[in-house]
Amino acid sequence: MGKRKKHKKTPHPIIQDPAAVRRLAEEHLRLGRLDDAIHLLTRHVEGKSGPDPALRQMLAQAHYQRALRSTSPTRTDLERAATYDAEQPRYRLALALANLASGRAEDVGVWLESSPDEKLTHLSRALQLLAARRTREFKGLQQRLPAEVANDAALVRLQILRHLLVGNAQLAEPLLTALDPLDRGLYEGIIRWMSGDEAGALASLSEIPALERNPTPEEAQLLATQFFFLGVRRARAGQLAGARTAWREAQRLALEHELALPWVKRLAAHWQALAAAALAQRDLETALVCFEQALAIEPENKVIASNLRAVRLAQANRLSQQGQLDRAVELWRACAASGLQNEAVLKNLAVACEKLNRMEEAAELWRQLARLWRRQAQDTPADPSLKGQLARLERHAADLMLKIGRPPYEIIDELEAALKIDPSQHEVRRVLADVLLEIGQTQKAVRHLEMIQKQQGTTPQLLAQIGAAYEMAGRSGDARRCYERALELDPKFVPAQRMLLQWMGSRAVDAEHRGDHRQAIEICHRQLEIDPTYTPALSHLAMLHFHRGHKKEAEQMLQRILDIDPNNPNNRGIVGSMYLAMREKKKAKEQFDKAIELDPSELCFFNVGSSYLAHADLKKALAHFDRAIAVGSVDTILDVISALLDYGYIPEAQNYLNMALEREPERPDVYLMKANLLVEQMRLKEAKEVLAQAEALAANPKYADVRAEIRSLRQFIRDTEEMGRVIGLGDLRDLPPLPPDVLRLFKGK
């Protein structure tokens, strides 16, 4: 292949119109593009187009601004500024000061004495003498000057400095009256400082002049310098908080106004010294602020960065112990952002976020920690304790991700990533199986559990888990055999016993639905052989006897429930509900009253009300719901609304919803319930508007659960609307409310 031709850059056209040049240069200066402005103006000022006074002044201004922005101003820019605009005295004065700062006092007069400004000429000579410490000649010059020049504020300031240089601080103090109030506090503080009056110096420097506007750059220099010296005095007096405040303000002014003051570079060292003093007093918060300010001045300083991370970590741990978790999380996050992402920081962050109910953040942090531990497990495969910790972490992270409604594939990907590193992590495989069961992928879950059984052997715990998976997969016989085998290995293994009893209960219900009451009764008796106090079997037997007309046998079963624990309000409630089903309202009321006497809590009132609601006694249900709400909270009201909606009592549910909105109008779950109520009435457009309100209120991390429910309901609305379009029902606004049973079926309840 031939070489590709190089394209020459097309030069920018040279602008000839001076007005256009000025407009472009003004734009460069306004936007801070000083190099572009200098390049443009230099080409026209020194080019063939000839000198233009306006362009020369703009070029001088650009060089001057570039010198001021530099942290170490070069004399070249200042010399060019003074050359291009000889009539501007500030350029000459700035150049003279730059010569003084660089130790070239002999060059001060070269620029200032040639100035057309007579006052500036005298000032140049005074500066030159003072810089050379020729104080006697300075005094003689001052005495020969005209009064209007000698009393000028700039020369008065030099006289004060002259007295301080020779150690005559007391002679400098009378000169303060000639200074502007903005200057006076700074110079008075320095004079008292030099004369040994520490308290007076601190008092004078503390008198900061008030401005009703933003300071000019010159005023900002004076104020920043005064704040700097005030911080120095406060630090020496042991006033650490005061020093911190003063230096922070000095630093702010210096950065905002881009002041190239000599003390700015030294301020980082002062901040570090103040941090050390704060640490000696165990004042971690002050030390933290000091290191942050020092790092802002020297962002590349690794020592300061390391010290800041250490103090942040210590302060975060202390605040966590004191219960100030929000601030602790902020500091731990800052540590992680600065490169300190060890397992302690991640774990502390995750735990704190969970305590603050910021579940989404916590889940992501647990995932990061899991990835870190996986790498460690890969490097040290023989560490059993790490494997156990990792398995527990994977389970917790998976449970949390399920709780906040993360997509199942994310959870599965995380767990499969762990198994790729070490396929022998059977605890992680169990977690994966649980997640697969949770989302309905039963066949995959069964395969993982069978793989564990094949490699690890049979245990009661594993058999119980496999049995549950078989049952969800529709393999009822295999499930029963697993439960029975688990009990053979350990007859006292309660989870397997409960699962077997529940499996038998399902078979008894199936037999009843087929009309085979005899077999249903037989299964219930087998349940009671395993556990004579199993309440679901006793209550089922009672109903079976009642339906067969054996009222005496039914009441015997109910009495057996009461005999288990006569003072158990739950058992009293169960028996009361059974009597309601048998239409024995008086006996039901006796049991409910006894339950309330034993436990007059909101839960007990709610359960009694729910029993009446299930048996269509709305009046008594509402009466008990009101008693539950009287001793409960808005959560109780929401539970009542859900119960009423389940049975289609929409007007009554609306009344309780209004009560909840009146009590706590800022709770997102109340608006979520309102959206559910609108969905029940097929008012989908209004429901979506209310969901938007709920989502806005649920922005706080503590409402992660509510956000997951909002997403679920929004998806249900989309599915419902799509169903309406598919079957040609438009937007469903004119449809009557769907029956509660149909809605529950469609929502998967």
XYZ file of C-alpha atoms in Angstrom:
749
model
C 0.000 0.000 0.000
C 1.213 3.467 -0.791
C 1.912 6.015 1.807
C -1.004 8.146 2.800
C -0.510 11.772 1.836
C -0.127 14.162 4.692
C -2.630 16.960 4.638
C -1.167 20.335 5.400
C -2.979 22.345 8.000
C -4.817 25.283 6.509
C -3.602 28.447 8.252
C -6.212 30.627 9.866
C -6.915 33.708 7.750
C -5.359 36.892 9.081
C -7.986 39.413 10.114
C -7.149 42.838 8.706
C -10.004 44.927 10.113
C -8.844 46.513 13.442
C -12.430 46.581 14.738
C -12.789 42.846 14.107
C -9.442 42.244 15.808
C -10.601 44.215 18.851
C -13.865 42.274 19.067
C -12.077 38.919 18.849
C -9.422 39.999 21.362
C -12.099 41.221 23.784
C -13.797 37.829 23.542
C -10.500 36.035 24.250
C -9.912 38.256 27.300
C -13.477 37.813 28.562
C -13.206 34.025 28.356
C -9.745 33.977 29.934
C -7.979 32.787 26.759
C -4.974 35.013 27.403
C -2.486 33.123 25.207
C -4.845 33.392 22.216
C -5.384 37.103 22.877
C -1.628 37.768 23.128
C -0.908 35.802 19.926
C -3.619 37.683 17.995
C -2.735 41.163 19.271
C 1.042 40.725 18.933
C 0.639 39.794 15.262
C -1.242 43.055 14.587
C 0.665 45.408 16.913
C 4.063 44.375 15.559
C 2.933 43.550 12.021
C 2.720 45.552 8.846
C -0.619 47.095 9.721
C 1.134 49.565 11.987
C 0.605 50.501 15.637
C -2.912 50.929 16.966
C -3.091 52.541 20.470
C -6.219 50.594 21.437
C -4.679 47.279 20.401
C -1.437 48.123 22.257
C -3.412 48.801 25.445
C -5.297 45.526 25.085
C -2.008 43.670 24.526
C -0.534 45.269 27.661
C -3.637 44.246 29.612
C -3.366 40.640 28.374
C 0.313 40.384 29.410
C -0.500 41.926 32.813
C -3.367 39.494 33.461
C -1.212 36.529 32.467
C 1.451 37.681 34.922
C -1.121 37.983 37.721
C -2.524 34.506 37.069
C 0.871 32.886 37.259
C 1.822 31.455 40.647
C 5.344 32.813 40.014
C 4.900 35.914 37.808
C 7.665 36.415 35.253
C 9.159 39.847 34.648
C 8.843 39.274 30.901
C 5.049 39.686 30.862
C 5.240 42.690 33.187
C 8.009 44.305 31.107
C 5.941 43.899 27.955
C 2.870 45.319 29.680
C 4.869 48.377 30.792
C 6.374 48.725 27.289
C 3.108 48.493 25.326
C 1.255 50.911 27.644
C 3.771 53.309 29.173
C 1.018 55.604 30.474
C -0.399 52.975 32.838
C 1.400 53.266 36.227
C 0.151 49.983 37.691
C 2.185 47.979 35.166
C 5.374 49.761 36.230
C 4.560 49.356 39.901
C 3.895 45.634 39.468
C 7.211 45.235 37.637
C 9.025 47.103 40.394
C 7.539 44.787 43.010
C 8.517 41.756 40.937
C 12.105 43.055 40.828
C 12.044 43.533 44.589
C 10.712 40.018 45.129
C 13.484 38.563 42.959
C 16.226 40.508 44.773
C 16.895 43.017 41.980
C 16.347 46.214 43.925
C 18.660 48.132 41.578
C 16.142 47.672 38.741
C 13.235 49.210 40.633
C 14.051 52.771 39.660
C 14.717 51.914 36.019
C 11.009 51.440 35.421
C 9.425 53.712 38.014
C 11.623 56.799 37.646
C 10.870 56.996 33.926
C 7.160 57.179 34.668
C 5.359 60.419 33.762
C 3.599 60.162 37.128
C 5.607 62.289 39.644
C 4.109 60.491 42.638
C 5.122 57.155 41.164
C 8.650 58.455 40.622
C 8.998 59.366 44.293
C 7.497 56.040 45.275
C 10.025 54.227 43.109
C 12.921 55.884 44.886
C 11.399 55.101 48.297
C 10.891 51.451 47.355
C 14.448 51.187 46.087
C 15.914 52.604 49.290
C 13.704 50.487 51.534
C 14.490 47.300 49.616
C 18.202 48.029 50.030
C 17.583 48.693 53.780
C 19.003 52.225 53.371
C 16.585 53.470 56.020
C 18.397 56.765 56.759
C 18.289 57.845 53.136
C 14.627 56.790 53.027
C 13.943 59.062 56.022
C 15.719 61.958 54.337
C 13.777 61.444 51.128
C 10.519 61.358 53.040
C 11.319 64.666 54.734
C 12.082 66.350 51.383
C 8.900 65.220 49.674
C 5.959 67.572 49.121
C 3.182 67.159 51.709
C 0.662 65.746 49.210
C 3.160 63.026 48.268
C 4.456 62.326 51.781
C 0.897 61.817 53.083
C -0.090 59.448 50.287
C -1.328 56.106 51.664
C 1.207 54.108 49.645
C 4.140 56.090 51.044
C 2.668 55.973 54.568
C 2.616 52.187 54.325
C 6.287 52.274 53.331
C 7.045 54.534 56.304
C 5.360 52.010 58.611
C 7.472 49.238 57.122
C 10.588 51.379 57.571
C 9.854 51.844 61.309
C 9.264 48.114 61.681
C 12.545 47.330 59.911
C 14.545 49.426 62.369
C 12.578 48.145 65.388
C 10.631 51.352 66.118
C 7.146 49.860 66.217
C 5.937 52.568 68.617
C 6.740 55.266 66.008
C 4.767 53.420 63.344
C 1.502 53.384 65.302
C 0.650 57.140 64.932
C 0.802 56.746 61.153
C -2.197 54.387 61.156
C -4.646 57.322 61.121
C -3.595 58.155 57.551
C -4.566 54.692 56.298
C -7.827 53.545 54.828
C -9.987 51.479 57.273
C -9.446 48.476 55.028
C -5.666 48.747 55.566
C -5.709 49.746 59.201
C -6.580 46.416 60.852
C -3.794 44.557 59.049
C -1.057 47.119 59.732
C -2.193 47.761 63.309
C -2.077 44.030 64.000
C 1.425 43.724 62.542
C 2.654 46.754 64.535
C 1.339 45.352 67.814
C 2.727 41.961 66.949
C 6.196 43.411 66.335
C 6.017 45.397 69.581
C 5.270 42.233 71.582
C 1.589 42.937 72.292
C 0.252 39.461 71.446
C -3.292 40.075 72.721
C -3.484 43.471 71.015
C -2.255 42.008 67.735
C -4.914 39.308 67.880
C -7.623 41.864 68.678
C -6.583 44.193 65.831
C -6.339 41.424 63.262
C -9.766 40.163 64.347
C -11.375 43.480 63.340
C -12.189 42.550 59.759
C -13.744 45.501 57.879
C -17.234 44.800 56.551
C -17.943 45.203 52.845
C -21.417 45.407 51.337
C -20.121 44.220 47.960
C -17.606 41.804 46.540
C -14.041 43.025 47.145
C -11.869 44.252 44.303
C -8.646 42.280 43.649
C -6.660 44.895 45.614
C -9.096 44.713 48.549
C -9.063 40.924 48.370
C -5.264 40.971 48.737
C -5.505 43.020 51.930
C -8.346 40.970 53.395
C -6.727 37.637 52.537
C -3.426 38.748 54.074
C -5.193 39.939 57.226
C -7.016 36.598 57.522
C -3.708 34.785 57.034
C -1.953 36.650 59.865
C -5.062 36.320 62.032
C -4.859 32.549 61.553
C -1.183 32.584 62.515
C -1.897 34.492 65.731
C -4.853 32.258 66.639
C -2.827 29.118 66.009
C -0.051 30.375 68.287
C -2.666 31.202 70.925
C -3.997 27.632 70.761
C -7.303 28.697 69.168
C -7.387 25.900 66.597
C -10.984 26.353 65.438
C -10.460 30.102 65.024
C -7.245 29.570 63.069
C -9.031 27.070 60.843
C -11.797 29.577 60.073
C -9.369 32.432 59.326
C -7.101 30.398 57.050
C -10.036 28.892 55.202
C -11.285 32.407 54.397
C -7.792 33.541 53.390
C -7.463 30.552 51.090
C -10.915 31.142 49.598
C -10.107 34.752 48.727
C -6.725 33.801 47.278
C -8.221 31.096 45.045
C -11.301 33.049 43.954
C -9.286 36.136 42.990
C -6.252 34.164 41.735
C -3.952 36.078 44.070
C -0.263 35.265 43.640
C 0.604 36.222 47.232
C 3.842 34.907 48.769
C 2.148 33.339 51.813
C -0.223 31.165 49.730
C 2.460 28.543 49.070
C 3.363 28.454 52.761
C -0.254 27.982 53.789
C -0.158 24.222 53.129
C 2.595 23.853 55.743
C 0.548 25.927 58.204
C -2.478 23.688 57.600
C -0.390 20.596 58.304
C 0.994 22.108 61.504
C -2.532 22.968 62.614
C -3.647 19.411 61.814
C -0.824 18.021 63.953
C -1.873 20.263 66.847
C -5.497 19.143 66.442
C -4.481 15.482 66.443
C -2.541 16.047 69.661
C -5.829 17.245 71.192
C -7.747 14.312 69.590
C -9.746 16.812 67.521
C -10.161 14.666 64.421
C -12.714 16.929 62.717
C -10.368 19.942 62.786
C -7.452 17.796 61.600
C -9.637 16.490 58.791
C -10.522 19.981 57.570
C -6.880 21.074 57.796
C -5.591 18.204 55.673
C -8.380 18.818 53.119
C -7.358 22.468 52.811
C -3.672 21.555 52.532
C -4.436 19.062 49.770
C -6.431 21.714 47.900
C -3.235 23.800 47.753
C -0.898 20.890 46.932
C -3.096 18.252 45.230
C -0.076 16.152 44.179
C 1.363 15.874 47.689
C 1.146 12.146 48.508
C 2.048 12.635 52.179
C -0.874 15.006 52.730
C -3.202 12.662 50.809
C -2.112 9.699 52.927
C -2.574 11.620 56.179
C -6.010 12.780 55.033
C -7.121 9.195 54.310
C -5.947 8.036 57.728
C -7.781 10.846 59.547
C -10.935 10.323 57.484
C -10.928 6.639 58.348
C -10.402 7.265 62.064
C -13.094 9.950 62.191
C -15.552 7.773 60.246
C -15.049 4.918 62.709
C -15.538 7.265 65.659
C -18.702 8.834 64.197
C -20.094 5.377 63.451
C -19.671 4.389 67.091
C -21.446 7.607 68.103
C -24.367 6.826 65.787
C -23.650 9.628 63.286
C -23.903 7.278 60.319
C -24.640 9.828 57.575
C -21.376 11.688 58.160
C -19.496 8.402 58.653
C -20.740 7.126 55.281
C -19.638 10.372 53.648
C -16.113 9.970 55.036
C -15.854 6.265 54.175
C -16.929 7.085 50.628
C -14.239 9.758 50.437
C -11.684 7.162 51.590
C -12.850 4.737 48.896
C -12.774 7.465 46.227
C -9.177 8.328 47.139
C -8.019 4.755 46.566
C -8.591 3.160 49.987
C -10.954 0.349 48.921
C -10.035 -2.342 51.433
C -12.547 -4.789 52.827
C -12.934 -2.962 56.152
C -14.040 0.256 54.419
C -16.430 -1.584 52.089
C -17.925 -3.612 54.943
C -18.379 -0.580 57.190
C -19.971 1.333 54.320
C -22.359 -1.501 53.487
C -23.438 -2.043 57.105
C -23.988 1.692 57.636
C -26.019 2.029 54.423
C -28.249 -0.848 55.533
C -28.796 0.785 58.923
C -29.735 4.001 57.100
C -32.113 1.958 54.907
C -30.122 2.878 51.799
C -30.521 -0.636 50.479
C -29.530 -0.064 46.855
C -26.192 1.436 47.900
C -25.684 -1.364 50.418
C -26.338 -4.043 47.801
C -23.757 -2.560 45.430
C -21.182 -2.335 48.231
C -21.770 -5.964 49.268
C -21.244 -6.950 45.629
C -17.929 -5.070 45.546
C -16.836 -6.812 48.745
C -17.870 -10.190 47.306
C -15.703 -9.588 44.223
C -12.774 -8.692 46.476
C -13.200 -11.852 48.557
C -13.550 -13.986 45.430
C -10.113 -12.841 44.284
C -8.728 -13.618 47.732
C -10.379 -17.060 47.685
C -8.817 -17.706 44.286
C -5.382 -16.814 45.673
C -5.840 -18.884 48.873
C -8.116 -21.803 47.889
C -7.298 -23.785 51.037
C -8.772 -21.232 53.473
C -12.092 -22.753 54.707
C -12.998 -19.764 56.895
C -12.834 -17.400 53.913
C -15.059 -19.752 51.904
C -17.640 -19.762 54.685
C -17.582 -15.969 54.979
C -17.892 -15.619 51.208
C -20.891 -17.971 51.100
C -22.686 -15.993 53.821
C -21.862 -12.754 52.023
C -23.158 -14.073 48.690
C -26.423 -15.121 50.356
C -26.873 -11.769 52.074
C -26.125 -9.833 48.879
C -28.537 -12.020 46.899
C -31.309 -11.602 49.491
C -30.810 -7.840 49.480
C -30.844 -7.644 45.685
C -34.080 -9.643 45.617
C -35.569 -7.380 48.264
C -34.901 -4.170 46.324
C -36.149 -5.672 43.091
C -32.917 -6.014 41.121
C -33.262 -8.058 37.920
C -32.813 -11.792 38.628
C -30.147 -12.144 35.942
C -27.887 -9.742 37.889
C -28.132 -11.909 40.999
C -27.586 -15.115 39.050
C -24.583 -13.613 37.224
C -22.971 -12.677 40.554
C -23.411 -16.157 42.014
C -22.307 -17.939 38.849
C -19.193 -15.745 38.787
C -18.369 -17.031 42.269
C -18.882 -20.654 41.180
C -16.610 -20.205 38.164
C -13.765 -19.346 40.531
C -14.478 -22.319 42.809
C -17.170 -24.836 41.717
C -16.809 -26.630 45.066
C -18.440 -23.731 46.966
C -21.594 -25.670 47.751
C -22.934 -22.976 50.056
C -22.848 -20.505 47.157
C -24.538 -23.106 44.946
C -27.275 -23.426 47.582
C -27.781 -19.675 47.506
C -28.036 -19.831 43.715
C -30.625 -22.608 44.010
C -32.656 -20.514 46.462
C -32.607 -17.559 44.056
C -33.654 -19.773 41.151
C -36.534 -21.115 43.247
C -37.482 -17.566 44.194
C -37.869 -16.575 40.537
C -39.564 -19.817 39.509
C -36.698 -21.560 37.673
C -37.268 -24.780 39.583
C -35.613 -27.223 37.161
C -32.297 -25.337 37.265
C -32.528 -25.143 41.048
C -33.108 -28.896 41.278
C -30.058 -29.597 39.093
C -27.828 -27.471 41.336
C -29.119 -29.148 44.499
C -28.702 -32.634 43.032
C -25.129 -31.686 42.072
C -24.448 -30.729 45.705
C -25.963 -34.019 46.903
C -23.819 -35.995 44.476
C -20.573 -34.274 45.491
C -21.192 -33.593 49.191
C -23.453 -36.438 50.255
C -26.872 -36.474 51.869
C -27.791 -34.369 54.909
C -31.188 -33.590 56.451
C -30.779 -29.912 55.571
C -29.997 -30.643 51.927
C -32.830 -33.174 51.637
C -35.312 -30.637 52.991
C -34.135 -28.060 50.449
C -34.294 -30.584 47.594
C -37.771 -31.636 48.720
C -38.981 -28.017 48.578
C -37.527 -27.686 45.071
C -39.219 -30.932 43.963
C -42.524 -29.695 45.334
C -42.256 -26.411 43.430
C -41.350 -28.371 40.292
C -44.498 -30.470 40.640
C -42.684 -33.658 41.695
C -44.877 -34.243 44.722
C -43.897 -37.856 45.376
C -40.175 -37.087 45.226
C -40.717 -34.193 47.645
C -42.443 -36.455 50.202
C -39.670 -39.039 49.975
C -37.038 -36.343 50.579
C -38.832 -35.088 53.696
C -39.277 -38.611 55.054
C -35.647 -39.490 54.356
C -34.514 -36.311 56.147
C -36.540 -37.301 59.223
C -35.061 -40.796 59.110
C -31.590 -39.254 59.317
C -32.650 -36.845 62.076
C -36.112 -37.361 63.625
C -35.793 -34.042 65.485
C -35.015 -31.955 62.402
C -37.853 -29.417 62.663
C -37.678 -27.832 59.137
C -38.137 -31.240 57.459
C -40.977 -32.058 59.847
C -42.745 -28.772 59.066
C -42.283 -29.255 55.325
C -43.689 -32.777 55.503
C -46.675 -31.580 57.535
C -47.328 -28.805 55.014
C -47.023 -31.285 52.137
C -49.551 -33.567 53.838
C -51.825 -30.584 54.453
C -51.806 -29.810 50.725
C -52.787 -33.393 49.984
C -55.620 -33.181 52.524
C -56.937 -30.018 50.838
C -56.739 -31.731 47.433
C -58.737 -34.668 48.788
C -61.362 -32.320 50.221
C -61.697 -30.528 46.880
C -62.250 -33.901 45.203
C -65.030 -34.577 47.702
C -63.082 -37.362 49.418
C -63.568 -36.176 53.003
C -62.670 -39.577 54.412
C -59.159 -39.461 52.902
C -58.749 -35.826 53.976
C -59.593 -36.782 57.583
C -57.183 -39.687 57.408
C -54.332 -37.420 56.241
C -55.068 -34.934 59.027
C -54.843 -37.715 61.616
C -51.471 -38.775 60.157
C -50.309 -35.178 60.572
C -51.343 -35.255 64.224
C -49.433 -38.497 64.711
C -46.282 -36.603 63.719
C -47.181 -33.503 65.783
C -50.244 -33.699 68.095
C -50.214 -29.885 68.517
C -50.189 -29.034 64.795
C -52.890 -26.336 64.704
C -53.551 -26.336 60.896
C -54.421 -30.062 61.042
C -56.749 -29.567 64.039
C -58.558 -26.642 62.414
C -58.872 -28.539 59.112
C -60.308 -31.547 60.946
C -62.802 -29.302 62.725
C -64.085 -27.941 59.400
C -64.245 -31.410 57.844
C -66.332 -32.713 60.767
C -68.562 -29.651 60.608
C -69.224 -30.109 56.885
C -70.098 -33.755 57.514
C -72.538 -32.687 60.209
C -70.419 -33.955 63.121
C -70.638 -30.781 65.198
C -69.531 -32.460 68.429
C -66.338 -33.836 66.854
C -65.670 -30.412 65.321
C -65.924 -28.686 68.707
C -63.623 -31.325 70.195
C -60.946 -30.385 67.652
C -61.366 -26.699 68.496
C -61.063 -27.467 72.197
C -57.803 -29.331 71.495
C -56.476 -26.106 69.919
C -57.395 -24.156 73.053
C -55.881 -26.815 75.315
C -52.464 -26.397 73.648
C -52.149 -22.999 75.377
C -55.291 -21.416 76.895
C -53.540 -18.042 77.173
C -52.414 -17.885 73.551
C -54.379 -15.079 71.807
C -53.512 -16.455 68.351
C -55.155 -19.800 69.145
C -58.200 -17.962 70.498
C -58.385 -16.015 67.234
C -58.131 -19.211 65.156
C -60.939 -20.845 67.117
C -63.058 -17.693 66.826
C -62.607 -17.694 63.046
C -63.591 -21.371 62.907
C -66.767 -20.641 64.889
C -67.576 -17.851 62.422
C -67.208 -20.359 59.586
C -69.611 -22.642 61.479
C -71.997 -19.664 61.854
C -71.612 -19.780 65.644
C -71.321 -15.980 66.018
C -71.835 -15.900 69.780
C -69.094 -18.457 70.445
C -66.859 -16.663 67.952
C -67.350 -13.376 69.821
C -66.450 -15.058 73.127
C -63.148 -16.288 71.688
C -62.357 -12.929 70.039
C -63.099 -11.044 73.259
C -60.816 -13.393 75.182
C -58.054 -12.928 72.585
C -58.348 -9.119 72.870
C -58.313 -9.375 76.671
C -55.062 -11.357 76.458
C -53.501 -9.080 73.806
C -55.141 -5.650 73.254
C -52.689 -4.774 70.477
C -53.257 -3.345 67.004
C -52.341 -6.743 65.492
C -54.965 -8.566 67.539
C -57.678 -6.024 66.668
C -56.667 -6.211 63.009
C -56.774 -10.029 62.940
C -60.222 -10.089 64.512
C -61.439 -7.500 62.012
C -59.957 -9.535 59.150
C -61.832 -12.623 60.379
C -65.145 -10.754 60.364
C -64.296 -9.318 56.924
C -63.598 -12.802 55.531
C -67.074 -13.853 56.674
C -68.819 -10.776 55.202
C -69.579 -9.029 58.508
C -68.393 -5.590 57.350
C -69.835 -3.642 60.283
C -67.931 -5.614 62.939
C -64.838 -5.717 60.736
C -64.741 -1.908 60.471
C -65.335 -1.550 64.217
C -62.290 -3.700 65.001
C -60.218 -1.998 62.283
C -60.981 1.366 63.910
C -59.793 0.015 67.271
C -56.587 -1.236 65.613
C -55.965 2.177 64.030
C -56.602 3.932 67.357
C -53.604 2.167 68.925
C -51.596 1.757 65.710
C -49.981 3.908 63.046
C -50.359 4.748 59.370
C -48.943 1.293 58.620
C -52.039 -0.162 60.278
C -54.263 2.017 58.085
C -52.471 0.746 54.974
C -52.989 -2.863 56.117
C -56.693 -2.163 56.600
C -56.950 -0.641 53.113
C -55.257 -3.701 51.588
C -57.661 -6.024 53.398
C -60.695 -4.048 52.217
C -59.448 -3.967 48.621
C -58.922 -7.741 48.674
C -62.661 -8.139 49.279
C -63.757 -5.350 46.925
C -64.840 -2.751 49.504
C -63.564 0.243 47.518
C -65.601 3.111 49.106
C -64.587 2.005 52.613
C -60.961 1.687 51.487
C -61.140 5.245 50.088
C -62.239 6.593 53.476
C -59.249 5.024 55.218
C -56.929 6.245 52.459
C -58.076 9.831 53.064
C -57.277 9.303 56.748
C -53.750 8.106 55.905
C -53.121 11.060 53.557
C -54.272 13.467 56.247
C -51.976 11.930 58.872
C -48.796 11.592 56.807
C -49.052 13.328 53.404
C -45.328 12.878 52.639
C -45.156 9.078 52.781
C -44.650 7.468 49.364
C -46.281 4.170 50.374
C -49.539 6.044 51.066
C -49.522 7.327 47.481
C -48.630 3.834 46.294
C -51.751 2.554 48.055
C -53.767 5.330 46.407
C -52.467 4.170 43.025
C -53.481 0.598 43.880
C -56.963 1.825 44.723
C -57.212 3.621 41.371
C -56.050 0.471 39.582
C -58.800 -1.498 41.312
C -61.234 0.996 39.737
C -59.440 0.721 36.353
C -58.572 4.451 36.473
C -55.150 3.726 35.032
C -54.251 7.216 33.805
C -54.854 8.709 37.253
C -52.987 5.795 38.819
C -49.900 6.587 36.728
C -49.999 10.236 37.850
C -50.217 9.195 41.497
C -47.360 6.724 40.967
C -45.215 9.611 39.730
C -45.938 11.439 43.009
C -45.050 8.321 44.979
C -41.794 7.920 43.061
C -40.790 11.529 43.755
C -41.419 11.041 47.478
C -39.536 7.716 47.463
C -36.247 9.283 46.321
C -34.851 8.857 49.836
C -32.689 5.672 49.996
C -34.718 4.377 52.956
C -37.678 3.802 50.621
C -35.940 1.208 48.423
C -38.712 -1.342 49.112
C -41.378 1.142 48.088
C -39.550 1.937 44.841
C -39.535 -1.779 43.983
C -43.317 -1.954 44.547
C -43.789 1.177 42.429
C -41.904 -0.461 39.566
C -44.010 -3.606 39.931
C -47.316 -1.720 39.873
C -46.212 0.399 36.920
C -45.389 -2.782 34.997
C -48.817 -4.186 35.917
C -50.458 -1.039 34.517
C -48.454 -1.356 31.291
C -49.463 -5.011 30.973
C -53.115 -4.130 31.585
C -53.049 -1.372 28.968
C -51.379 -3.690 26.480
C -54.035 -6.323 27.156
C -56.706 -3.702 26.425
C -55.089 -2.796 23.122
C -54.679 -6.439 22.095
C -58.314 -7.341 22.712
C -59.582 -4.030 21.337
C -60.754 -2.321 24.510
C -58.917 0.965 23.952
C -57.448 2.546 27.048
C -59.821 0.680 29.419
C -61.129 3.919 30.933
C -64.777 2.984 30.356
C -64.502 -0.517 31.795
C -66.134 -1.242 35.159
C -63.828 -2.244 38.051
C -62.538 -5.784 37.753
C -63.639 -8.271 40.418
C -61.101 -8.573 43.270
C -60.484 -12.259 42.544
C -59.613 -11.462 38.918
C -57.267 -8.657 39.948
C -55.524 -10.860 42.510
C -55.072 -13.540 39.866
C -53.674 -11.056 37.353
C -51.300 -9.526 39.922
C -50.086 -12.946 40.988
C -51.330 -12.654 44.576
